[in-house]
Coordinates of C-alpha atoms in Angstrom, one line a residue:
X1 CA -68.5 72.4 11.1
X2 CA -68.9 69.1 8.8
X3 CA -65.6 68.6 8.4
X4 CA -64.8 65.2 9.7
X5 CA -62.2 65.5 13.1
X6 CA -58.6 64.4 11.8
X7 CA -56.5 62.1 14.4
X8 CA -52.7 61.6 13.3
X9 CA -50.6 59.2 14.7
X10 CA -47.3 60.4 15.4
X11 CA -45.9 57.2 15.6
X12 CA -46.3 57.0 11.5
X13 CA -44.4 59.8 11.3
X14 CA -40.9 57.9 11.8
X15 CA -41.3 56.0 8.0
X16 CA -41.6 60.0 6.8
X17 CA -38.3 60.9 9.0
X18 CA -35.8 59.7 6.2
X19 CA -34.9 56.9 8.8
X20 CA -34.8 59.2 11.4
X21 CA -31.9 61.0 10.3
X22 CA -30.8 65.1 11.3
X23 CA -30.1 67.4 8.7
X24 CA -26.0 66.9 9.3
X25 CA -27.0 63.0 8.3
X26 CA -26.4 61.6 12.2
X27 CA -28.7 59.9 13.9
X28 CA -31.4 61.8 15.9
X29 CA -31.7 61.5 19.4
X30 CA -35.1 59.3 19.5
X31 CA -37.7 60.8 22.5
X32 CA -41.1 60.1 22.7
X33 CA -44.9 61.4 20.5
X34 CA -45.1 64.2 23.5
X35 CA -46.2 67.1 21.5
X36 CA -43.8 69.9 22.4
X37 CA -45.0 73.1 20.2
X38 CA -47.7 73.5 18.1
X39 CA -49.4 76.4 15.7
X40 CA -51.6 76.9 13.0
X41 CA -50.9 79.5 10.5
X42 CA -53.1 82.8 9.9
X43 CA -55.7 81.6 7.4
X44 CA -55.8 77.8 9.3
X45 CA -54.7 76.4 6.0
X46 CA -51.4 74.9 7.6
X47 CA -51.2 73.6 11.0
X48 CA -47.6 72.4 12.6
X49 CA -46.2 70.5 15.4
X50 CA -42.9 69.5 17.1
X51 CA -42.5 66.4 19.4
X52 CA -40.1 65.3 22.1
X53 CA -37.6 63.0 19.0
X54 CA -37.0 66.4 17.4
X55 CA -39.7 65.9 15.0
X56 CA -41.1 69.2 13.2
X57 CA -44.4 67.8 11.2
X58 CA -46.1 69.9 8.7
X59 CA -49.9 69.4 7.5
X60 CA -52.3 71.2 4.9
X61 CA -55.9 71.5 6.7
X62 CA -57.9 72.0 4.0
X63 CA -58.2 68.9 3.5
X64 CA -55.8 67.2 6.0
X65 CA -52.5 65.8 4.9
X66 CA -49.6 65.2 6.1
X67 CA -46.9 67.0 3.5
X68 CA -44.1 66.6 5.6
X69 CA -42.1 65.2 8.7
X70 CA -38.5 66.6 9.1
X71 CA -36.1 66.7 12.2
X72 CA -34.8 69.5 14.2
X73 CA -31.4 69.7 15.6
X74 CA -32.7 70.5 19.1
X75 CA -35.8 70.1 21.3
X76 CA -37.9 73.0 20.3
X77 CA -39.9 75.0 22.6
X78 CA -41.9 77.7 20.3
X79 CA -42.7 77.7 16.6
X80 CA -45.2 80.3 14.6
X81 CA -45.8 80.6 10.9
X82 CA -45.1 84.3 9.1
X83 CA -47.9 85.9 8.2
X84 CA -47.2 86.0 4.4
X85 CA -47.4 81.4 5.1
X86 CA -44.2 81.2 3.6
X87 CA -41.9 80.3 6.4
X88 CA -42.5 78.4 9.8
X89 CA -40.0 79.7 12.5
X90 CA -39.2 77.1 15.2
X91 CA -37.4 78.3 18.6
X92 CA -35.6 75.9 20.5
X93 CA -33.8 75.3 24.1
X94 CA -30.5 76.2 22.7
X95 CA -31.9 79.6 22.0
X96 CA -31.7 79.2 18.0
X97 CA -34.3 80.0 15.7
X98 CA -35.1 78.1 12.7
X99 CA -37.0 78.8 9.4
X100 CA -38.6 75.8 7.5
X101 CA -40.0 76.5 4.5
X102 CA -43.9 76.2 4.0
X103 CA -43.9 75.7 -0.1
X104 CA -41.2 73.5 0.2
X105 CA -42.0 71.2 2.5
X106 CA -38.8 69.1 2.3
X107 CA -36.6 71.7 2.8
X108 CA -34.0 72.0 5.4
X109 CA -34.1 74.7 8.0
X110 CA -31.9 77.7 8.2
X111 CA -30.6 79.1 11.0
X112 CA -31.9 82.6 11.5
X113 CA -31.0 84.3 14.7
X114 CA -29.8 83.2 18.5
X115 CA -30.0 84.0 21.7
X116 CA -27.4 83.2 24.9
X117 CA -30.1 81.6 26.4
X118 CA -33.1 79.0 26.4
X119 CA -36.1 80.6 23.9
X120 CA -39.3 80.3 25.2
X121 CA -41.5 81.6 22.7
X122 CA -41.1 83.6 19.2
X123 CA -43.4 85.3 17.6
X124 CA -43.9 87.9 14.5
X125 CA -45.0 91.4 13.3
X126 CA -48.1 91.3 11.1
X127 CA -46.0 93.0 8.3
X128 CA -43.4 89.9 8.9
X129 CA -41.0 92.6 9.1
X130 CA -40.1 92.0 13.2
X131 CA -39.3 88.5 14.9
X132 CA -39.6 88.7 18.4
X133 CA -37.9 86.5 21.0
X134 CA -38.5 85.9 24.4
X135 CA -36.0 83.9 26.8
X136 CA -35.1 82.4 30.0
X137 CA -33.0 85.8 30.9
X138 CA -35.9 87.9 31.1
X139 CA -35.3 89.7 27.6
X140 CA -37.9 90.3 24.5
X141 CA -35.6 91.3 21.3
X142 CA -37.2 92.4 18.6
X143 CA -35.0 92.0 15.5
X144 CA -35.3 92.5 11.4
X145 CA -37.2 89.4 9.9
X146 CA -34.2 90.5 6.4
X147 CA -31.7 90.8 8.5
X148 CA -32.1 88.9 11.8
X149 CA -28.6 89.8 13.3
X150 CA -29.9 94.0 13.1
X151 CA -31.7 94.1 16.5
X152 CA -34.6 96.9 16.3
X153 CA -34.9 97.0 20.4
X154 CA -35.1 95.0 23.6
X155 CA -38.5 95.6 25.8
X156 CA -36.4 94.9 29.6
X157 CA -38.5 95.2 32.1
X158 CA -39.4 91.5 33.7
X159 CA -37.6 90.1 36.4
X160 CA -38.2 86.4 35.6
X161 CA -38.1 84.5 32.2
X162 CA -40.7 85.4 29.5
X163 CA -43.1 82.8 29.2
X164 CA -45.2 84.0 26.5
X165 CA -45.9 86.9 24.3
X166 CA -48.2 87.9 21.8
X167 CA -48.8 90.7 19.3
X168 CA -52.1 92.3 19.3
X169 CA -53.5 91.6 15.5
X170 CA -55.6 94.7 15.3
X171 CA -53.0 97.2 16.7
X172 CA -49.8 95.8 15.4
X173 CA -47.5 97.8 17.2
X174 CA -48.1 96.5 20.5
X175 CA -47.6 93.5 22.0
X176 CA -48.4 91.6 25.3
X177 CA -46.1 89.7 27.4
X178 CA -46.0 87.5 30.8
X179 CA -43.2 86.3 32.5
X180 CA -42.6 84.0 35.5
X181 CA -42.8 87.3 37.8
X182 CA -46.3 86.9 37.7
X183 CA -47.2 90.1 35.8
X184 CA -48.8 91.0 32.7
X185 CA -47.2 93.8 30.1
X186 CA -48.0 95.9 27.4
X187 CA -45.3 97.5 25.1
X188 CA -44.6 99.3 22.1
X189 CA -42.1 96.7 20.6
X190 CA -40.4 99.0 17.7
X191 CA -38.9 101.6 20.6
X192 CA -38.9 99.0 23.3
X193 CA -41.4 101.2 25.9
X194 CA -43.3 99.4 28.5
X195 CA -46.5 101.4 28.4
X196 CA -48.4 98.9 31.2
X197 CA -48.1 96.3 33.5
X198 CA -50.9 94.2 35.5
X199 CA -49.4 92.7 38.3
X200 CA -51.5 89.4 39.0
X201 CA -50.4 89.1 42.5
X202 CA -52.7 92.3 43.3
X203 CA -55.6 89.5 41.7
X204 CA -55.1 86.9 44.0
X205 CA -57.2 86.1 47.2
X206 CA -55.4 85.5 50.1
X207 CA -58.1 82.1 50.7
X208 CA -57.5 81.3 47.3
X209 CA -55.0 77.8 47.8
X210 CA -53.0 79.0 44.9
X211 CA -52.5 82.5 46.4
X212 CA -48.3 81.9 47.1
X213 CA -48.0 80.0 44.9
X214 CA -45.1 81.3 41.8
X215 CA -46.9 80.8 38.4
X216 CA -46.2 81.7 34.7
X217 CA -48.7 82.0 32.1
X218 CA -49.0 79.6 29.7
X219 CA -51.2 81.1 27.2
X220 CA -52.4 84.7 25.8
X221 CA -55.3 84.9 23.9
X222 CA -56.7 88.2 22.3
X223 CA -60.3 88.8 21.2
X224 CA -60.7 91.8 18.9
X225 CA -64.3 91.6 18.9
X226 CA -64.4 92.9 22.5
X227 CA -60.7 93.7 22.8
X228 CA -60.6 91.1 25.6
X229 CA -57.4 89.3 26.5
X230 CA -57.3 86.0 28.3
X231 CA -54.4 85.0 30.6
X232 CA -54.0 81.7 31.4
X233 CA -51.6 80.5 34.5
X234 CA -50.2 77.2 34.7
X235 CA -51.4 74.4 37.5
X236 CA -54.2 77.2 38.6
X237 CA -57.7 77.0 37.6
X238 CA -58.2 80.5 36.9
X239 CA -58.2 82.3 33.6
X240 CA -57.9 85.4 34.1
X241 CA -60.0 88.6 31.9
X242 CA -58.7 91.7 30.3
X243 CA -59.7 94.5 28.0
X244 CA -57.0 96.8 25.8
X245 CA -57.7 100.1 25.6
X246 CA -55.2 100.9 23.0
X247 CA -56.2 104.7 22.6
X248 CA -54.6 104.8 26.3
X249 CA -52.5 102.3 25.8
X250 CA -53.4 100.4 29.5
X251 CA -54.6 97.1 30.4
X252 CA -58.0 97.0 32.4
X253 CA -58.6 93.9 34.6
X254 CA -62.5 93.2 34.6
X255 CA -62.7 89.5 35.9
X256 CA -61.3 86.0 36.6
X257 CA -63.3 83.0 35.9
X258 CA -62.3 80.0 38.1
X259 CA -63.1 76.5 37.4
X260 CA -63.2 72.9 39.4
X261 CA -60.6 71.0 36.7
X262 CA -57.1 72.0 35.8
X263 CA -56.8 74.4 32.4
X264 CA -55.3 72.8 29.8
X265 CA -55.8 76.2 27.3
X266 CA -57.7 78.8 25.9
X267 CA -59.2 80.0 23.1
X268 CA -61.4 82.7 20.8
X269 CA -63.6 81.8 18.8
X270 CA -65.2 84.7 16.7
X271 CA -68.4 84.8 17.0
X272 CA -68.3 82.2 19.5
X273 CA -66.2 83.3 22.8
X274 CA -64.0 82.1 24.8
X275 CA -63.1 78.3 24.6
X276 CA -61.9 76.7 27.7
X277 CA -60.3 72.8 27.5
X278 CA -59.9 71.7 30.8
X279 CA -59.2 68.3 32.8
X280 CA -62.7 66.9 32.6
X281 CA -64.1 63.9 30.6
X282 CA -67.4 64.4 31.0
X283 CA -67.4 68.2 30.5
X284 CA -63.4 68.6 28.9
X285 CA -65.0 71.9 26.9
X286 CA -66.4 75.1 28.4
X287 CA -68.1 77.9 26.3
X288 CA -68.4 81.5 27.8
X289 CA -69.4 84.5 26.6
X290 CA -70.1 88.1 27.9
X291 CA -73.6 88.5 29.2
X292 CA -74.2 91.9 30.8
X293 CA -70.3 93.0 31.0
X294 CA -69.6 89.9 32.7
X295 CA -68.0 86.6 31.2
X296 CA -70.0 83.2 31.8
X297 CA -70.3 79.5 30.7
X298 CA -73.6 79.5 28.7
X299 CA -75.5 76.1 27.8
X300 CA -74.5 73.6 25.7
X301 CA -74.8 73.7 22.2
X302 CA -74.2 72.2 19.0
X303 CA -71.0 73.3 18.5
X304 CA -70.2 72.3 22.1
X305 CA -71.7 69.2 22.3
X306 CA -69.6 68.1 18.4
X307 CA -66.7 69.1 19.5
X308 CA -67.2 67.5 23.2
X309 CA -68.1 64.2 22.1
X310 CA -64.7 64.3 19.9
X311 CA -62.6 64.8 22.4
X312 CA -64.5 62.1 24.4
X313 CA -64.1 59.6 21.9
X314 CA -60.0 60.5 21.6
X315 CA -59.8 60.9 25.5
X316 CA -57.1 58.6 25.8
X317 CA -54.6 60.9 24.1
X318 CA -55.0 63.8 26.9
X319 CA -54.8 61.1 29.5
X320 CA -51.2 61.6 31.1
X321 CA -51.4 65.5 30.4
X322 CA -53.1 66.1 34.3
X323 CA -51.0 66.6 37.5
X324 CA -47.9 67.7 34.8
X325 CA -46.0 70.6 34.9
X326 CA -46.0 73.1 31.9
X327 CA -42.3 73.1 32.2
X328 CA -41.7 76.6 33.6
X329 CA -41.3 75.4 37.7
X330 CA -37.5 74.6 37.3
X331 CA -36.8 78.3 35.1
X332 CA -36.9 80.2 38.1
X333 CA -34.0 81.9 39.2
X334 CA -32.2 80.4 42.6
X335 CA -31.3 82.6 45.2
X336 CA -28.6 81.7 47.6
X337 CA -28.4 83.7 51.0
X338 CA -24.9 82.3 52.7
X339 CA -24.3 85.7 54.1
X340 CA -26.2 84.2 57.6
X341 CA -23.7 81.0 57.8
X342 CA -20.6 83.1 56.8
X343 CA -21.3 85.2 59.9
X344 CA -21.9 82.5 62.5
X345 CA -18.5 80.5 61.4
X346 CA -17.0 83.8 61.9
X347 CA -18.4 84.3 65.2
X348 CA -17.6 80.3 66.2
X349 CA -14.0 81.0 65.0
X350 CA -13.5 84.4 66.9
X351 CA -14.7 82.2 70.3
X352 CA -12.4 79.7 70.6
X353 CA -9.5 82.1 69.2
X354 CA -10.7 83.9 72.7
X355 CA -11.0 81.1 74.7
X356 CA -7.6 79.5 73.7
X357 CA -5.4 82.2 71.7
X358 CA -2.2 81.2 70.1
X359 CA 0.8 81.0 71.8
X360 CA 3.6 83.4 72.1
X361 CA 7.4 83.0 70.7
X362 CA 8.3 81.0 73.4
X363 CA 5.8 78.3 73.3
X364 CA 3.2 80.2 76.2
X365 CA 0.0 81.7 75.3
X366 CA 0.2 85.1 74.1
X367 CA -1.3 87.8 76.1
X368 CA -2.5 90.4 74.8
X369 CA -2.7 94.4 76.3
X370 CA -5.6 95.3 77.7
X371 CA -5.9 97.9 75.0
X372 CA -5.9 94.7 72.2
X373 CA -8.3 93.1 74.2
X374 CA -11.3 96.0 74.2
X375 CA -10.4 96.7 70.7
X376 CA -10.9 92.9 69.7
X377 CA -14.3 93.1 71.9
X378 CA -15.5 95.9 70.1

């Protein structure tokens, strides 16, 4: 708590970027300082971040500084750090994952593993034996972190891209998942089982103005304390509340706090609660906590009020971020039903053959039995 707040300038990242130059020595691609993917490792001693000029920057947190900026070969969309520290994996629209090293901060990456498709978010076991993707094709694989091209499972089961996923830190063999179908999951990742799934349409109330409306969830957060899990939906201002039951291996949906702001994310805090940043200067931090079995804001407090006036002072930064899409509104599968307009030409085309039908061998109009004719009417 009297650690002084960092602020990094992305900007001074491009006299780090070896002149801006990819791994194969070519130009990159130059974007903008949007802030694509971002992760701190386990003990918070490393945090990382990718932007939109294929920029993958490492820092040390304690105290911060910056040990590296290298490039990417594509726009990344996902990265996380194993839990041994020793490797950041990075996920990118191409469907490749990536491993940077952590002690060697100016090491290249390595291709690990791909998919056919656009990864969306990666994530891995607490042993850092699994990595598990999830893509655009509605697919989770969970593969061998030594061998990434041995494939342990697939959990199948959503019928839209996976948007996120998450595995639960104090029961490691399962892991949460949401996807663009608007539902919630619980699996046993090693065997690929679906043991649960929430759908959050059944939440919804019909007066609510974001009832219809298709939404994928942008972030999972898990709170052991309590074994709550938070789901967050992008553009609604709802996050809605969980709890595991892991001994029967179900998902129990206790509440949904709703807010006046958009959600920009979530997070636990032990000992603290749940943390909610939304799009609000004058109040951009909300602190709730259980009280009775039931999840409220509480006052401000120290902590609050710190972190508050932090965010205040740097509010120009998050300016830009409201009324913008979390990217997931043009994933959605497009349906195509031509079956309707296939019929009527048919039915236009079979009318004027009746009203003027070809004519016969010797230049008349052919006419046809009276047998033809109820058969053709038929």
């Amino acid at each position: 708590d009297d650690d002084v707040p960092f602020t990094y300038d992305c900007s001074t990242a491009e006299k780090k970027s070896q002149e801006n130059k990819g791994e194969d020595g070519q130009p990159v691609e130059k974007g903008s300082d949007t802030i694509l993917a971002s992760a701190f490792s386990k003990s918070g001693s490393y945090f990382a971040l990718t932007d939109d000029s294929k920029r993958l920057i490492l820092f040390r947190t304690k105290p911060w500084q910056c040990l590296s900026v290298r490039t990417v070969v594509r726009r990344c969309t996902a990265l996380t750090f194993t839990a041994s520290e020793e490797k950041l994996l990075v996920a990118d629209k191409s469907g490749d994952v990536y491993s940077f090293s952590v002690s060697d901060p100016q090491g290249c990456g390595k291709l690990e593993l791909g998919h056919l498709s656009m990864l969306l978010d990666v994530a891995v076991s607490p042993d850092d034996r699994y990595v598990l993707t999830a893509d655009r094709d509605e697919k989770i694989r969970v593969s061998w972190a030594a061998a990434p091209h041995s494939i342990e499972s697939f959990c199948l089961g959503h019928a839209e891209f996976v948007s996120r996923i998450l595995v639960v830190p104090d029961h490691p063999e399962l892991l949460l998942s949401s996807s663009g179908d608007r539902t919630l999951r619980l699996w046993e990742y090693r065997s690929g089982r679906e043991l649960h799934c929430c759908p959050l349409t059944s939440l919804r109330e019909p007066a609510e103005p974001w009832g219809d409306k298709r939404s994928a969830a942008s972030r999972i957060a898990y709170w052991g304390q309590e074994s709550c899990v938070a789901l967050l939906c992008d553009s609604i201002p709802v996050v809605y509340i969980f709890q595991l039951d892991a001994r029967r291996q179900q998902l129990a949906y206790r509440q949904q706090l709703a807010f006046q702001h958009r959600v920009w994310d979530v997070a636990f805090e032990e000992g603290q609660g749940l943390w909610v940043l939304q799009d609000c200067r004058e109040a951009p931090l909300v602190l709730c906590r259980p009280v009775d079995g039931r999840w409220q804001a509480v006052p401000e407090n120290t902590a609050l009020k710190k972190v508050s006036a932090h965010l205040q002072g740097n509010w120009a930064m998050l300016e830009g971020v409201a009324g913008v899409d979390a990217g997931f509104s043009g994933l959605y599968k497009a349906t195509f039903d031509n079956v309707a307009a296939y019929l009527r030409k048919k039915e236009e085309r079979l009318q004027k053959r009746r009203q003027n039908p070809p004519p016969g061998p010797n230049g008349q109009a052919k006419k046809m039995k009276p047998e033809e004719a109820s058969l053709r009417c038929s």
